[in-house]
Amino acid sequence: MPDLWNDLLACLDLRADSPADPPEATGPVVFEGSNQHLEYHRLFGGQILGQFVRAAEAACPAKRIKSLHALFPREGKAAEPVRYEVTRQHEGRSFATLGIVASQSSGVIGTASVSMHVGEEGPELQTVDAVPPVLGESDRTRVDLIPWEIRTTEDLNSYESSPPEYEMWMRTPEVDPGLAPALTAYATDLTLIGTALRPLEGLAQTGNGTVFTSAVTSHTLWFHRPFRTDEWLLLRQHSPLIAHGRCFGRGDVLDEKGTLVASFAQEALLRLPQP
């Protein structure tokens, strides 16, 4: 498997499959994205989220991404590139609304509704719990599929029961700050199902496909402020619900000073063994 960091950056460099249209055009703009070289045949949802972000930014370069809501109707195949068709549903001076369809030869593998904004000056107020100090080097750990530095004191692979909460500090190698939304979207897809499983004694995220079945069905992100991923960020998340074969979780992304820069939420299929 190639270097995962450079492999991911290559995947976020989408190829234009059709010429860029002028801002007033309403026809779709098409991009193509390559896939990560992973050790399993299906696409990782975080890759698709990151590519959704990049497709939106490329189709509407005068504005920043404000929010994204993605649905995943079927799994994608790693052996085939993904085609992203972006439709400008509305574009005004301050806001734009885009629709994106991700597809392969098998059909649609994902859709996204995206809101863009030019960014405006105004008063700021936030009400969030203070962030703790960044953890030390001794708490450095590895999270599968995240090719950058992670520090946490919590283990989502543990089979012991614990509250459905999880925090981790992360910092990428030095990178263009314009990639921050896509890289953050990628990271937020990984740990919410594992967080939901934490109260269940004897279960952990490593059991997917053997002990239980899980798959992300929808994922939403909100980007509140510009930020960098090569400076420390805290992902703080919790899962309040498992019910009817699904789990739900949500979280915040804060910088080292405690500034809230993004938020996210996810629903996933979660079929657990029956008692």
PDB file of N, CA and C in Angstrom, residues 74-121:
ATOM      1  N   ARG A  74     -25.270   3.288  -1.796  1.00  0.00           N
ATOM      2  CA  ARG A  74     -24.617   1.991  -2.019  1.00  0.00           C
ATOM      3  C   ARG A  74     -23.113   2.180  -1.941  1.00  0.00           C
ATOM      4  N   GLU A  75     -22.410   1.083  -1.690  1.00  0.00           N
ATOM      5  CA  GLU A  75     -20.965   1.176  -1.575  1.00  0.00           C
ATOM      6  C   GLU A  75     -20.318   1.374  -2.940  1.00  0.00           C
ATOM      7  N   GLY A  76     -19.164   2.053  -2.930  1.00  0.00           N
ATOM      8  CA  GLY A  76     -18.413   2.253  -4.155  1.00  0.00           C
ATOM      9  C   GLY A  76     -17.323   1.217  -4.316  1.00  0.00           C
ATOM     10  N   LYS A  77     -16.859   1.052  -5.543  1.00  0.00           N
ATOM     11  CA  LYS A  77     -15.824   0.074  -5.861  1.00  0.00           C
ATOM     12  C   LYS A  77     -14.471   0.763  -5.993  1.00  0.00           C
ATOM     13  N   ALA A  78     -13.472   0.217  -5.321  1.00  0.00           N
ATOM     14  CA  ALA A  78     -12.158   0.844  -5.326  1.00  0.00           C
ATOM     15  C   ALA A  78     -11.464   0.761  -6.677  1.00  0.00           C
ATOM     16  N   ALA A  79     -11.861  -0.170  -7.515  1.00  0.00           N
ATOM     17  CA  ALA A  79     -11.176  -0.380  -8.793  1.00  0.00           C
ATOM     18  C   ALA A  79     -11.615   0.594  -9.874  1.00  0.00           C
ATOM     19  N   GLU A  80     -12.572   1.463  -9.587  1.00  0.00           N
ATOM     20  CA  GLU A  80     -13.134   2.339 -10.610  1.00  0.00           C
ATOM     21  C   GLU A  80     -13.172   3.782 -10.110  1.00  0.00           C
ATOM     22  N   PRO A  81     -12.694   4.757 -10.904  1.00  0.00           N
ATOM     23  CA  PRO A  81     -12.774   6.166 -10.487  1.00  0.00           C
ATOM     24  C   PRO A  81     -14.213   6.596 -10.233  1.00  0.00           C
ATOM     25  N   VAL A  82     -14.349   7.696  -9.491  1.00  0.00           N
ATOM     26  CA  VAL A  82     -15.675   8.223  -9.168  1.00  0.00           C
ATOM     27  C   VAL A  82     -15.913   9.484  -9.991  1.00  0.00           C
ATOM     28  N   ARG A  83     -17.097   9.575 -10.569  1.00  0.00           N
ATOM     29  CA  ARG A  83     -17.504  10.743 -11.349  1.00  0.00           C
ATOM     30  C   ARG A  83     -18.379  11.632 -10.471  1.00  0.00           C
ATOM     31  N   TYR A  84     -18.029  12.918 -10.392  1.00  0.00           N
ATOM     32  CA  TYR A  84     -18.776  13.879  -9.574  1.00  0.00           C
ATOM     33  C   TYR A  84     -19.424  14.907 -10.499  1.00  0.00           C
ATOM     34  N   GLU A  85     -20.751  14.899 -10.523  1.00  0.00           N
ATOM     35  CA  GLU A  85     -21.506  15.840 -11.342  1.00  0.00           C
ATOM     36  C   GLU A  85     -22.101  16.912 -10.434  1.00  0.00           C
ATOM     37  N   VAL A  86     -21.657  18.146 -10.596  1.00  0.00           N
ATOM     38  CA  VAL A  86     -22.051  19.252  -9.732  1.00  0.00           C
ATOM     39  C   VAL A  86     -23.033  20.151 -10.474  1.00  0.00           C
ATOM     40  N   THR A  87     -24.180  20.374  -9.868  1.00  0.00           N
ATOM     41  CA  THR A  87     -25.194  21.266 -10.434  1.00  0.00           C
ATOM     42  C   THR A  87     -25.352  22.486  -9.544  1.00  0.00           C
ATOM     43  N   ARG A  88     -25.212  23.682 -10.128  1.00  0.00           N
ATOM     44  CA  ARG A  88     -25.453  24.913  -9.378  1.00  0.00           C
ATOM     45  C   ARG A  88     -26.960  25.155  -9.341  1.00  0.00           C
ATOM     46  N   GLN A  89     -27.547  24.938  -8.187  1.00  0.00           N
ATOM     47  CA  GLN A  89     -28.994  25.140  -8.050  1.00  0.00           C
ATOM     48  C   GLN A  89     -29.341  26.609  -7.855  1.00  0.00           C
ATOM     49  N   HIS A  90     -28.420  27.345  -7.259  1.00  0.00           N
ATOM     50  CA  HIS A  90     -28.601  28.791  -7.076  1.00  0.00           C
ATOM     51  C   HIS A  90     -27.248  29.386  -6.748  1.00  0.00           C
ATOM     52  N   GLU A  91     -26.974  30.554  -7.299  1.00  0.00           N
ATOM     53  CA  GLU A  91     -25.775  31.293  -6.888  1.00  0.00           C
ATOM     54  C   GLU A  91     -26.085  32.773  -6.905  1.00  0.00           C
ATOM     55  N   GLY A  92     -25.984  33.385  -5.712  1.00  0.00           N
ATOM     56  CA  GLY A  92     -26.169  34.816  -5.575  1.00  0.00           C
ATOM     57  C   GLY A  92     -24.875  35.470  -5.150  1.00  0.00           C
ATOM     58  N   ARG A  93     -24.968  36.729  -4.697  1.00  0.00           N
ATOM     59  CA  ARG A  93     -23.768  37.448  -4.287  1.00  0.00           C
ATOM     60  C   ARG A  93     -23.152  36.859  -3.024  1.00  0.00           C
ATOM     61  N   SER A  94     -23.983  36.383  -2.086  1.00  0.00           N
ATOM     62  CA  SER A  94     -23.476  35.905  -0.807  1.00  0.00           C
ATOM     63  C   SER A  94     -23.483  34.387  -0.667  1.00  0.00           C
ATOM     64  N   PHE A  95     -24.513  33.732  -1.196  1.00  0.00           N
ATOM     65  CA  PHE A  95     -24.675  32.297  -0.995  1.00  0.00           C
ATOM     66  C   PHE A  95     -24.812  31.571  -2.327  1.00  0.00           C
ATOM     67  N   ALA A  96     -24.501  30.293  -2.288  1.00  0.00           N
ATOM     68  CA  ALA A  96     -24.741  29.408  -3.427  1.00  0.00           C
ATOM     69  C   ALA A  96     -25.179  28.055  -2.892  1.00  0.00           C
ATOM     70  N   THR A  97     -26.005  27.366  -3.653  1.00  0.00           N
ATOM     71  CA  THR A  97     -26.461  26.029  -3.309  1.00  0.00           C
ATOM     72  C   THR A  97     -26.134  25.085  -4.458  1.00  0.00           C
ATOM     73  N   LEU A  98     -25.477  23.991  -4.131  1.00  0.00           N
ATOM     74  CA  LEU A  98     -25.043  23.033  -5.132  1.00  0.00           C
ATOM     75  C   LEU A  98     -25.619  21.658  -4.832  1.00  0.00           C
ATOM     76  N   GLY A  99     -25.839  20.875  -5.862  1.00  0.00           N
ATOM     77  CA  GLY A  99     -26.173  19.472  -5.727  1.00  0.00           C
ATOM     78  C   GLY A  99     -25.091  18.651  -6.405  1.00  0.00           C
ATOM     79  N   ILE A 100     -24.619  17.596  -5.760  1.00  0.00           N
ATOM     80  CA  ILE A 100     -23.543  16.773  -6.322  1.00  0.00           C
ATOM     81  C   ILE A 100     -23.995  15.312  -6.335  1.00  0.00           C
ATOM     82  N   VAL A 101     -23.761  14.652  -7.451  1.00  0.00           N
ATOM     83  CA  VAL A 101     -24.030  13.226  -7.574  1.00  0.00           C
ATOM     84  C   VAL A 101     -22.711  12.512  -7.854  1.00  0.00           C
ATOM     85  N   ALA A 102     -22.355  11.550  -6.994  1.00  0.00           N
ATOM     86  CA  ALA A 102     -21.166  10.725  -7.186  1.00  0.00           C
ATOM     87  C   ALA A 102     -21.613   9.388  -7.750  1.00  0.00           C
ATOM     88  N   SER A 103     -21.006   8.965  -8.859  1.00  0.00           N
ATOM     89  CA  SER A 103     -21.462   7.740  -9.496  1.00  0.00           C
ATOM     90  C   SER A 103     -20.308   6.940 -10.072  1.00  0.00           C
ATOM     91  N   GLN A 104     -20.574   5.642 -10.257  1.00  0.00           N
ATOM     92  CA  GLN A 104     -19.712   4.719 -10.985  1.00  0.00           C
ATOM     93  C   GLN A 104     -20.599   3.953 -11.964  1.00  0.00           C
ATOM     94  N   SER A 105     -20.035   2.959 -12.640  1.00  0.00           N
ATOM     95  CA  SER A 105     -20.819   2.221 -13.634  1.00  0.00           C
ATOM     96  C   SER A 105     -22.004   1.501 -13.010  1.00  0.00           C
ATOM     97  N   SER A 106     -21.923   1.180 -11.708  1.00  0.00           N
ATOM     98  CA  SER A 106     -23.023   0.502 -11.019  1.00  0.00           C
ATOM     99  C   SER A 106     -24.184   1.432 -10.708  1.00  0.00           C
ATOM    100  N   GLY A 107     -23.956   2.750 -10.801  1.00  0.00           N
ATOM    101  CA  GLY A 107     -24.990   3.729 -10.503  1.00  0.00           C
ATOM    102  C   GLY A 107     -24.514   4.742  -9.480  1.00  0.00           C
ATOM    103  N   VAL A 108     -25.452   5.402  -8.841  1.00  0.00           N
ATOM    104  CA  VAL A 108     -25.132   6.442  -7.865  1.00  0.00           C
ATOM    105  C   VAL A 108     -24.604   5.814  -6.585  1.00  0.00           C
ATOM    106  N   ILE A 109     -23.456   6.295  -6.104  1.00  0.00           N
ATOM    107  CA  ILE A 109     -22.903   5.812  -4.834  1.00  0.00           C
ATOM    108  C   ILE A 109     -22.979   6.869  -3.735  1.00  0.00           C
ATOM    109  N   GLY A 110     -23.318   8.106  -4.094  1.00  0.00           N
ATOM    110  CA  GLY A 110     -23.437   9.157  -3.090  1.00  0.00           C
ATOM    111  C   GLY A 110     -24.042  10.409  -3.685  1.00  0.00           C
ATOM    112  N   THR A 111     -24.745  11.156  -2.853  1.00  0.00           N
ATOM    113  CA  THR A 111     -25.262  12.460  -3.252  1.00  0.00           C
ATOM    114  C   THR A 111     -24.955  13.456  -2.144  1.00  0.00           C
ATOM    115  N   ALA A 112     -24.851  14.718  -2.499  1.00  0.00           N
ATOM    116  CA  ALA A 112     -24.578  15.750  -1.498  1.00  0.00           C
ATOM    117  C   ALA A 112     -25.318  17.024  -1.845  1.00  0.00           C
ATOM    118  N   SER A 113     -25.840  17.688  -0.822  1.00  0.00           N
ATOM    119  CA  SER A 113     -26.360  19.045  -0.925  1.00  0.00           C
ATOM    120  C   SER A 113     -25.370  19.949  -0.212  1.00  0.00           C
ATOM    121  N   VAL A 114     -24.910  20.979  -0.888  1.00  0.00           N
ATOM    122  CA  VAL A 114     -23.827  21.820  -0.371  1.00  0.00           C
ATOM    123  C   VAL A 114     -24.258  23.275  -0.387  1.00  0.00           C
ATOM    124  N   SER A 115     -23.950  23.988   0.688  1.00  0.00           N
ATOM    125  CA  SER A 115     -24.175  25.428   0.765  1.00  0.00           C
ATOM    126  C   SER A 115     -22.832  26.139   0.813  1.00  0.00           C
ATOM    127  N   MET A 116     -22.690  27.175  -0.003  1.00  0.00           N
ATOM    128  CA  MET A 116     -21.462  27.971  -0.054  1.00  0.00           C
ATOM    129  C   MET A 116     -21.768  29.402   0.395  1.00  0.00           C
ATOM    130  N   HIS A 117     -20.728  30.107   0.886  1.00  0.00           N
ATOM    131  CA  HIS A 117     -20.917  31.462   1.417  1.00  0.00           C
ATOM    132  C   HIS A 117     -19.637  32.249   1.176  1.00  0.00           C
ATOM    133  N   VAL A 118     -19.764  33.529   0.911  1.00  0.00           N
ATOM    134  CA  VAL A 118     -18.566  34.346   0.682  1.00  0.00           C
ATOM    135  C   VAL A 118     -17.822  34.629   1.976  1.00  0.00           C
ATOM    136  N   GLY A 119     -18.483  34.512   3.120  1.00  0.00           N
ATOM    137  CA  GLY A 119     -17.874  34.888   4.391  1.00  0.00           C
ATOM    138  C   GLY A 119     -18.099  36.362   4.654  1.00  0.00           C
ATOM    139  N   GLU A 120     -18.578  36.683   5.837  1.00  0.00           N
ATOM    140  CA  GLU A 120     -18.902  38.070   6.167  1.00  0.00           C
ATOM    141  C   GLU A 120     -18.350  38.417   7.548  1.00  0.00           C
ATOM    142  N   GLU A 121     -18.102  39.695   7.767  1.00  0.00           N
ATOM    143  CA  GLU A 121     -17.671  40.179   9.067  1.00  0.00           C
ATOM    144  C   GLU A 121     -18.895  40.419   9.946  1.00  0.00           C
TER     145      GLU A 121
END
